[in-house]
Coordinates of C-alpha atoms and ligand atoms in Angstrom, one line a residue:
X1 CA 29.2 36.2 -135.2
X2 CA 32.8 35.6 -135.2
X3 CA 33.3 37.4 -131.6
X4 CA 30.6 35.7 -130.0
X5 CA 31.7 32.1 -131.1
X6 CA 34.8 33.0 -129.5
X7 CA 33.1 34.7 -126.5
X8 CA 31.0 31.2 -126.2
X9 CA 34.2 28.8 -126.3
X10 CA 35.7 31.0 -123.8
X11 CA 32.6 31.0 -121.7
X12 CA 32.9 27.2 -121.8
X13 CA 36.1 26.4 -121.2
X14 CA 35.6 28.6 -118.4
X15 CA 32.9 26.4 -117.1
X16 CA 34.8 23.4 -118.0
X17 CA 37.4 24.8 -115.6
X18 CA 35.2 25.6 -112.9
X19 CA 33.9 21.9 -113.8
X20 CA 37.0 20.3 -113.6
X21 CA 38.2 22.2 -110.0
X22 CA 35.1 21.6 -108.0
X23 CA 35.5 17.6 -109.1
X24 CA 39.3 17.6 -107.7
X25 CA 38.7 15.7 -104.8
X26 CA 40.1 16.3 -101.2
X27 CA 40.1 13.0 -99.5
X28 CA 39.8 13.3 -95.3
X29 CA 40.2 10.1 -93.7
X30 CA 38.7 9.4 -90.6
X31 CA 40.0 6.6 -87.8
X32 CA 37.3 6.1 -85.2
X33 CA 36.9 2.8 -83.2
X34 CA 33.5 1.1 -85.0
X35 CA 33.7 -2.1 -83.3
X36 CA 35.5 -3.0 -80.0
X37 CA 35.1 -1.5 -76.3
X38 CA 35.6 2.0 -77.5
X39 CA 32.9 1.3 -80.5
X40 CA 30.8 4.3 -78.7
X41 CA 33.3 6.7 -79.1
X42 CA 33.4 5.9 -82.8
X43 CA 30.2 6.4 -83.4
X44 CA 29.4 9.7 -82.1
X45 CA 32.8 11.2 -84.1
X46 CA 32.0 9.1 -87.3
X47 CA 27.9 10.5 -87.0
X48 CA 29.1 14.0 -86.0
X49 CA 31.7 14.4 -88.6
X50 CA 28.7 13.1 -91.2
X51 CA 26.2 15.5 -90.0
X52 CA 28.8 18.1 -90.5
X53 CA 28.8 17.5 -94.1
X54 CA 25.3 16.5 -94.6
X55 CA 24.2 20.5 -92.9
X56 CA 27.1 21.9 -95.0
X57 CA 27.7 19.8 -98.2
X58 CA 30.7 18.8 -100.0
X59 CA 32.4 21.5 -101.7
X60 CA 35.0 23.8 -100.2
X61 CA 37.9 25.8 -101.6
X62 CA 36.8 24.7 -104.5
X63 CA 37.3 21.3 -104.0
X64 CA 34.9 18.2 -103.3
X65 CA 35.1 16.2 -100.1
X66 CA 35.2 13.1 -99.6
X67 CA 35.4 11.3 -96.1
X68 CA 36.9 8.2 -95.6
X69 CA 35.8 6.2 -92.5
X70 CA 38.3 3.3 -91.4
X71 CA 37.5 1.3 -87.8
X72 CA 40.6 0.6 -86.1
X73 CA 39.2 -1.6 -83.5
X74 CA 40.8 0.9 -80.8
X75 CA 44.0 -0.9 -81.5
X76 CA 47.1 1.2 -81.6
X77 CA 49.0 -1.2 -84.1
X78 CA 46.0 -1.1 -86.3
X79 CA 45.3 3.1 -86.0
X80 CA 49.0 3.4 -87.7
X81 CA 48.4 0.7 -90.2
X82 CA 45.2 2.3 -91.1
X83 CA 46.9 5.9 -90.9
X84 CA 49.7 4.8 -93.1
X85 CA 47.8 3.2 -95.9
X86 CA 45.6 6.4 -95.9
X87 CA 48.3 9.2 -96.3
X88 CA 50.2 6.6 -99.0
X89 CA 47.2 4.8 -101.1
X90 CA 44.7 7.1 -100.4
X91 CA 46.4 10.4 -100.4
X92 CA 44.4 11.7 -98.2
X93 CA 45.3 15.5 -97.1
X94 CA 43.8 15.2 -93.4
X95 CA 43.3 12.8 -90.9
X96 CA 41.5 12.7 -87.9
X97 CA 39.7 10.7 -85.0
X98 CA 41.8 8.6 -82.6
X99 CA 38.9 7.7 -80.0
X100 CA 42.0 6.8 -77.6
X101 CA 45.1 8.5 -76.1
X102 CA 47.3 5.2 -77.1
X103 CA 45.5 5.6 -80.3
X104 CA 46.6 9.4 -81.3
X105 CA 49.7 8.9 -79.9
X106 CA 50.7 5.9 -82.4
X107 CA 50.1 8.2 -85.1
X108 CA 52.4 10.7 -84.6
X109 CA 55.8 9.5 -86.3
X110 CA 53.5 8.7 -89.1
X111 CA 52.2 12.7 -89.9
X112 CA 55.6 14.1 -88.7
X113 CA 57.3 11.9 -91.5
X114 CA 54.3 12.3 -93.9
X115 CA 53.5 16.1 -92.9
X116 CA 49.9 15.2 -93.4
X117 CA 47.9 17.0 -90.3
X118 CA 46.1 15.2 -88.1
X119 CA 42.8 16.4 -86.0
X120 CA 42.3 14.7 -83.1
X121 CA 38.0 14.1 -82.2
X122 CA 38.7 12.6 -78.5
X123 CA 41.7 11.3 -77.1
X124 CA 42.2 14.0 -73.9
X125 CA 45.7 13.3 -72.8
X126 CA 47.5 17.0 -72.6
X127 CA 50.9 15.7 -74.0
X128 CA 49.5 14.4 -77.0
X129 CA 49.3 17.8 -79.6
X130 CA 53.0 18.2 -78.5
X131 CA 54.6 14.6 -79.7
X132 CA 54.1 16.2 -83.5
X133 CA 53.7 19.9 -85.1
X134 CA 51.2 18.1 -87.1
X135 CA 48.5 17.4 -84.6
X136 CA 45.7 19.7 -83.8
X137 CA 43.0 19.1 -81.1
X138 CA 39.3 19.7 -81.7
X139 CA 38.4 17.5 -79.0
X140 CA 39.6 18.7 -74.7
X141 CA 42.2 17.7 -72.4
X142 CA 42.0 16.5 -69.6
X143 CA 43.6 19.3 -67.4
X144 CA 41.2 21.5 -68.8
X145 CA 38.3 19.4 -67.8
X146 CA 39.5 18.7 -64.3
X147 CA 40.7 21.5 -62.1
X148 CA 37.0 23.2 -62.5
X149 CA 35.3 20.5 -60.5
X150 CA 37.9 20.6 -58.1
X151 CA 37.5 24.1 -57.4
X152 CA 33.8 23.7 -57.1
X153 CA 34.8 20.9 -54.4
X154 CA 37.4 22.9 -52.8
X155 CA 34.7 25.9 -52.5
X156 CA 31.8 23.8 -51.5
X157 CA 33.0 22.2 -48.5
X158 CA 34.8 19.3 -49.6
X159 CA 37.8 18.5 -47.0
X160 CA 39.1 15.3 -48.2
X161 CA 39.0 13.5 -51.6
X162 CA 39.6 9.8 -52.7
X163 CA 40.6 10.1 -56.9
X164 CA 40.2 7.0 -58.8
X165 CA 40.8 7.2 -62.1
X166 CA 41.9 4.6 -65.4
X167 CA 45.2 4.1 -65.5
X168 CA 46.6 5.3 -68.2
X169 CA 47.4 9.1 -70.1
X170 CA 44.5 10.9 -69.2
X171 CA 43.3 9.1 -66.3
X172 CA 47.0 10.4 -64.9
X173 CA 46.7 13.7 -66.2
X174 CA 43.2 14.1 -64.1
X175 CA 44.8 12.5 -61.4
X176 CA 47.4 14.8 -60.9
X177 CA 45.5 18.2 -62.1
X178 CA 43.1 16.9 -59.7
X179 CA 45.3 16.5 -56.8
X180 CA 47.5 19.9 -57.7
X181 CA 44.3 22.0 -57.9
X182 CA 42.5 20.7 -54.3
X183 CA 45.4 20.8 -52.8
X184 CA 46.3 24.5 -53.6
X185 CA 42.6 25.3 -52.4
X186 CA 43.3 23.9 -49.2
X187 CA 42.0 20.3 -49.8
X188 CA 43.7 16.5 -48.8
X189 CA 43.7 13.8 -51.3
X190 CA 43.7 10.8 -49.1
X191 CA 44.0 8.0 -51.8
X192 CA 44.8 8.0 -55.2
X193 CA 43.1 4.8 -56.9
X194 CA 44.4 3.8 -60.5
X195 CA 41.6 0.9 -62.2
X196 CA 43.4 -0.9 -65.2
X197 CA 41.9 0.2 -68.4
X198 CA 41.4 -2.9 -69.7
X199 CA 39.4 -4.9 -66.9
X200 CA 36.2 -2.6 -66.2
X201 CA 35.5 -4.3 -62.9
X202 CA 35.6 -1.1 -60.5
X203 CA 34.4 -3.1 -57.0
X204 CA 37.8 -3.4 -55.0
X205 CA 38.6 0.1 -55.9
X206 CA 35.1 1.6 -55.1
X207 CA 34.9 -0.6 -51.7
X208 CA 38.7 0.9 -50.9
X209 CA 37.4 4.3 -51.7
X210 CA 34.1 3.7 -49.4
X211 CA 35.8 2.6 -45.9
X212 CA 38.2 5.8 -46.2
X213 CA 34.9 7.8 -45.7
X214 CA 35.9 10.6 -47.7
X215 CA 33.9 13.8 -48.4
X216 CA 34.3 13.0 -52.4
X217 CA 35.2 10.8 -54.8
X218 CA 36.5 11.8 -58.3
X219 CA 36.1 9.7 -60.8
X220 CA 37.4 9.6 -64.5
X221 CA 36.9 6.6 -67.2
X222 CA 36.8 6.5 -71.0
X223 CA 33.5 7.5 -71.6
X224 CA 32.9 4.3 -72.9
X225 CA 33.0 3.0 -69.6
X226 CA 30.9 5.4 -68.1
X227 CA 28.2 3.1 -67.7
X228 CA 29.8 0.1 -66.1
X229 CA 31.4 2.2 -63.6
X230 CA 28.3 4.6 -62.6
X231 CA 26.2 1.1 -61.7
X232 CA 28.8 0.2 -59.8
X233 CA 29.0 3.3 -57.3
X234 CA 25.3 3.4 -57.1
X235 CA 25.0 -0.4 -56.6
X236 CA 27.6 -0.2 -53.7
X237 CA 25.8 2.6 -52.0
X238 CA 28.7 5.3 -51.7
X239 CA 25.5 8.7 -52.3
X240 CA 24.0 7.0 -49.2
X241 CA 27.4 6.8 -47.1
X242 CA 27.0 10.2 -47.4
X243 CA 30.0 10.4 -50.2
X244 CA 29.7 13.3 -52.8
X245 CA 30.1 11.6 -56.8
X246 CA 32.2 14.1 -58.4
X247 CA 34.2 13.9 -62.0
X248 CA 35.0 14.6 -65.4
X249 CA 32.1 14.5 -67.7
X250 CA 33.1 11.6 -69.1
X251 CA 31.4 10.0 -66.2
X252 CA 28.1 11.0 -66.6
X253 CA 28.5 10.8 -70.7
X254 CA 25.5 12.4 -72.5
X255 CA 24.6 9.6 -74.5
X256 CA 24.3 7.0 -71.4
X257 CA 22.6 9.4 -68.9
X258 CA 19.2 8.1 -68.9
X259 CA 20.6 4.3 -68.4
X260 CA 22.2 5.2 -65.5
X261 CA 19.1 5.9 -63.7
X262 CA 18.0 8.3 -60.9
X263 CA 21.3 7.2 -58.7
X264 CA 23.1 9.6 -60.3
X265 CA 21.2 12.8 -60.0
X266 CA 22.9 15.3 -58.1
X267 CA 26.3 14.3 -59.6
X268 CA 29.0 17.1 -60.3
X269 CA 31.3 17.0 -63.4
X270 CA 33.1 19.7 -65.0
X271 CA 33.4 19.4 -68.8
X272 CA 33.7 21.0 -72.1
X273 CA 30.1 20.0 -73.6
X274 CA 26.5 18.8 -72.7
X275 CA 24.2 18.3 -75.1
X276 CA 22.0 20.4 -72.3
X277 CA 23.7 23.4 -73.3
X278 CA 21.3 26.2 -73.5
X279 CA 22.4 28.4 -76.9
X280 CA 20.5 28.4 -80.6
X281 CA 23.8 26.5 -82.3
X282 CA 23.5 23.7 -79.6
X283 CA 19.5 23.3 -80.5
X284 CA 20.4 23.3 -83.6
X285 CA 22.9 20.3 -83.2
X286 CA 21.0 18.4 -81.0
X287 CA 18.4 18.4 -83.6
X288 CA 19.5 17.3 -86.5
X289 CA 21.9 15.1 -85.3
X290 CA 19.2 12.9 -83.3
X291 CA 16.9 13.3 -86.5
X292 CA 20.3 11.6 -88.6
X293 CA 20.7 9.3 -85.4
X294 CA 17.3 8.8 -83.9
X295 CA 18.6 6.0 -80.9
X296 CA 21.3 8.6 -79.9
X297 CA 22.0 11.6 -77.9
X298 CA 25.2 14.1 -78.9
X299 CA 28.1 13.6 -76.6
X300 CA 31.3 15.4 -76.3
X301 CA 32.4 12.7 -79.0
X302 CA 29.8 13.8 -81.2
X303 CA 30.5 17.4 -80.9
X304 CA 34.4 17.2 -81.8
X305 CA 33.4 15.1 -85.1
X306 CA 31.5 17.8 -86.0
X307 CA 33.8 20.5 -84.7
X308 CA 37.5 18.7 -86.4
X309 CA 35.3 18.7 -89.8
X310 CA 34.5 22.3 -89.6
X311 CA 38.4 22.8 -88.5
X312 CA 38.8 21.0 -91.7
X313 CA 36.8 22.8 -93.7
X314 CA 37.8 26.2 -92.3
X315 CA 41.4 25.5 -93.4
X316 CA 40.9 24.1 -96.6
X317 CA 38.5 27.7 -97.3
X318 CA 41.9 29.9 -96.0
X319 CA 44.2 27.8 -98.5
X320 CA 41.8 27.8 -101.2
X321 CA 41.6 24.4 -101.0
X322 CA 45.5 23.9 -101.3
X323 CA 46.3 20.5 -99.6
X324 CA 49.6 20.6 -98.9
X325 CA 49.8 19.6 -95.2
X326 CA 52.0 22.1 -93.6
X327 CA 49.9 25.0 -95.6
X328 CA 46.7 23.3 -93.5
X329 CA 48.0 22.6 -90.3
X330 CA 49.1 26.5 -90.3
X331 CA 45.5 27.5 -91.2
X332 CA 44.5 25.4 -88.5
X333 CA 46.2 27.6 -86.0
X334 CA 44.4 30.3 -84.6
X335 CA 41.2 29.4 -86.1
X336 CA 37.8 30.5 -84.0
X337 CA 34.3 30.0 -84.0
X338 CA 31.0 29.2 -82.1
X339 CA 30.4 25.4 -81.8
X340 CA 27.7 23.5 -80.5
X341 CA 29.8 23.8 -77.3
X342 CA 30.0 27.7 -76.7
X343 CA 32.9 29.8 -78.5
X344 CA 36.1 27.5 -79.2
X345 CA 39.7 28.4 -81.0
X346 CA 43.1 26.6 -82.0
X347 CA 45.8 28.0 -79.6
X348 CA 48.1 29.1 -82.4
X349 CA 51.0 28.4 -80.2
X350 CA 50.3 24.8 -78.9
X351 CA 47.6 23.5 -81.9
X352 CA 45.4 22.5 -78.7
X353 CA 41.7 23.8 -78.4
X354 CA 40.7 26.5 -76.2
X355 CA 37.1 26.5 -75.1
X356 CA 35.1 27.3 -72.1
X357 CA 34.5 24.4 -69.6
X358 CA 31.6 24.3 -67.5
X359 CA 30.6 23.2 -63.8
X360 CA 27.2 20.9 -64.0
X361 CA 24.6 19.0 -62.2
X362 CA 23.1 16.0 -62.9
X363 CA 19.1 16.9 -62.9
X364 CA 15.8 15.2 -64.3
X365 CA 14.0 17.2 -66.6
X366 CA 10.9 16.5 -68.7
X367 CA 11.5 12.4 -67.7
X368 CA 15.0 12.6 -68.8
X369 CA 18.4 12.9 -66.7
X370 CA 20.5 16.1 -68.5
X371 CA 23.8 17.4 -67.2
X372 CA 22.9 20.8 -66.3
X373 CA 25.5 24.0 -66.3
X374 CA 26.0 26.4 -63.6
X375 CA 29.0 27.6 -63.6
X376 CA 31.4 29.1 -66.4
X377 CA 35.2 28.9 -66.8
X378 CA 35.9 31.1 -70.0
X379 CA 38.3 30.1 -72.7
X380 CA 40.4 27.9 -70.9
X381 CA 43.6 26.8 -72.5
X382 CA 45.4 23.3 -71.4
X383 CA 46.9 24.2 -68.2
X384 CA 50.3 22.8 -68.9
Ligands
DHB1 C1 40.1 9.5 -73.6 C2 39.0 8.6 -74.1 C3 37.7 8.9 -73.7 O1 36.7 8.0 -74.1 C4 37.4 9.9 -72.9 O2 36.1 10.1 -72.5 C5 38.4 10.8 -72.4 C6 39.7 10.6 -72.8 C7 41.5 9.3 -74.0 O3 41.8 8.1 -74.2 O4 42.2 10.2 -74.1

């Protein structure tokens, strides 16, 4: 009688422990612009970073999570407010988002200092993962995305190119891969147009770009401005000059396909997702995150919220559910698995993603417009 009381109150205090651990909870805080211009960026990370969660609950390493969603407005000033109150008040052991280059980049001093790691769901601009060994990218860069289309272009018959891009980190970065890529293959860039980032009014540029009757345009915006821009180069006829529309997929952004209309079809991007993509885990995604989000369609944004979680999650698992941010950030490193997007891995060297970037057409199918792969360039790594 004795021995099993004893046995009993060990067995509970046991469970109390077990109890007690899976309550700690691991606080990840998540910066996404909610409201503002880049308020469609936001939304895809914030609603793939949920789905995440909601397909693979709460409880990792022992440990329960709990996300924390902030909306900084895509304001630099107010990311590292935001960033800062997190890692102090709300102790938070990861952060993640940054729907903007500017946006990231404010927040590294801020995790260097803190050694809290940060996972970054969009911004593209190559230099970022390098300003802090705190950073890890579960989003692209722009590099990456670029020299596959310009290949294609090269290869296809494409002499001379006009590039107009945004003018700011990873407009410049697919500017210049761009150029350095076409050029190699025997191409001329004959004008290289830079649109502010702030005033989406692409005319003068597009009308520029028109009367230097190129072969090809390349285009990159914030997908964000997707839209505005792809109106703009159908309304000012450059398809029926008899100029190819070529660019980053951010140009022909998943989630604002349809609304661009039929203009558009034939379009070739390269990029590191489409919610198109024919594999059982992309199904599966697309899925559940339009049954969560029924008046949207998974974009690239979308995909790296759900990706950085899993990053997240993965780490946490290898520490068993230690928080301390260098332990993390090293679990981050090296980490693989198959996404949504195709197979995708932390370079263990840089912290940047590696992942296979594909060549696709813009095609109607079943009523709706898709970006449809065709060609494959396997686990590509930044090309510094
Ligand atoms: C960035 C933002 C975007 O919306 C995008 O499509 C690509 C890059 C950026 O600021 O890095």
């Amino acid at each position: 009688m004795k021995m099993l009381k004893s046995a009993l109150v060990a067995g509970f205090a046991l469970l109390a422990a077990g109890a007690s651990q899976a309550q700690e909870v691991v606080k990840i805080g998540l910066i996404a612009p909610m409201t503002g211009p880049q308020a469609a960026s936001g939304r895809q990370m914030v609603a793939g970073a949920q789905l995440y969660m909601a397909l693979n609950g709460n409880k990792v390493g022992g440990k329960t999570i709990q996300l924390i969603v902030r909306d900084d407005q895509g304001t630099a000033d107010i990311t590292r407010r935001i960033a800062q109150e997190l890692i102090v008040n709300e102790k938070v052991a990861v952060i993640s988002g940054f729907g903007l280059t500017p946006l990231a980049m404010a927040v590294g001093p801020v995790i260097t200092q803190s050694k809290v790691p940060a996972v970054i769901m969009v911004a593209g601009t190559s230099s970022i993962v390098g300003t802090s060994p705190y950073f890890a990218r579960a989003s692209f860069t722009l590099p990456q995305n670029t020299f596959p289309v310009a290949e294609w272009a090269a290869k296809n018959g494409m002499k001379n190119v006009v590039t107009l891009v945004s003018d700011y980190g990873p407009g410049i970065d697919a500017m210049n891969t761009f150029k350095k890529t076409f050029e190699a293959a025997g191409g001329k860039i004959l004008d290289q147009l830079k649109a502010p980032l702030e005033s989406p009014d692409f005319a003068p540029f597009l009308q520029r770009a028109k009367d230097l009757k190129p072969d090809a345009v390349f285009l990159f915006v914030p997908a964000p401005q997707a839209g505005a821009l792809m109106k703009q180069v159908v309304d000012r006829g450059l398809t029926q000059a008899g100029i190819k529309i070529i660019g980053t997929g951010d140009v022909t952004d998943d989630d604002q396909l349809n609304g661009m209309g039929d203009g558009v079809i034939g379009m070739i991007t390269s990029y590191n997702y489409s919610s198109a993509h024919d594999s059982p885990e992309n199904k599966n995604f697309v899925a559940e995150f339009r049954k969560a989000n029924p008046q949207m369609r998974p974009n690239v944004m979308g995909v790296s919220g759900y990706d950085g979680i899993h990053l997240i999650y993965e780490a946490l698992k290898k520490t068993n559910g230690n928080t301390d941010g260098t332990a993390l950030i090293n679990a981050m490193k090296g980490a693989s698995w198959v996404s949504p997007r195709g197979p995708m891995s932390i370079d263990p060297e840089t912290r940047d993603v590696v992942q296979n970037i594909y060549v696709r057409r813009v095609e109607k199918r079943d009523g709706e417009l898709h970006n449809i792969e065709f060609d494959l360039f396997k686990n590509v790594k930044d090309p510094k």
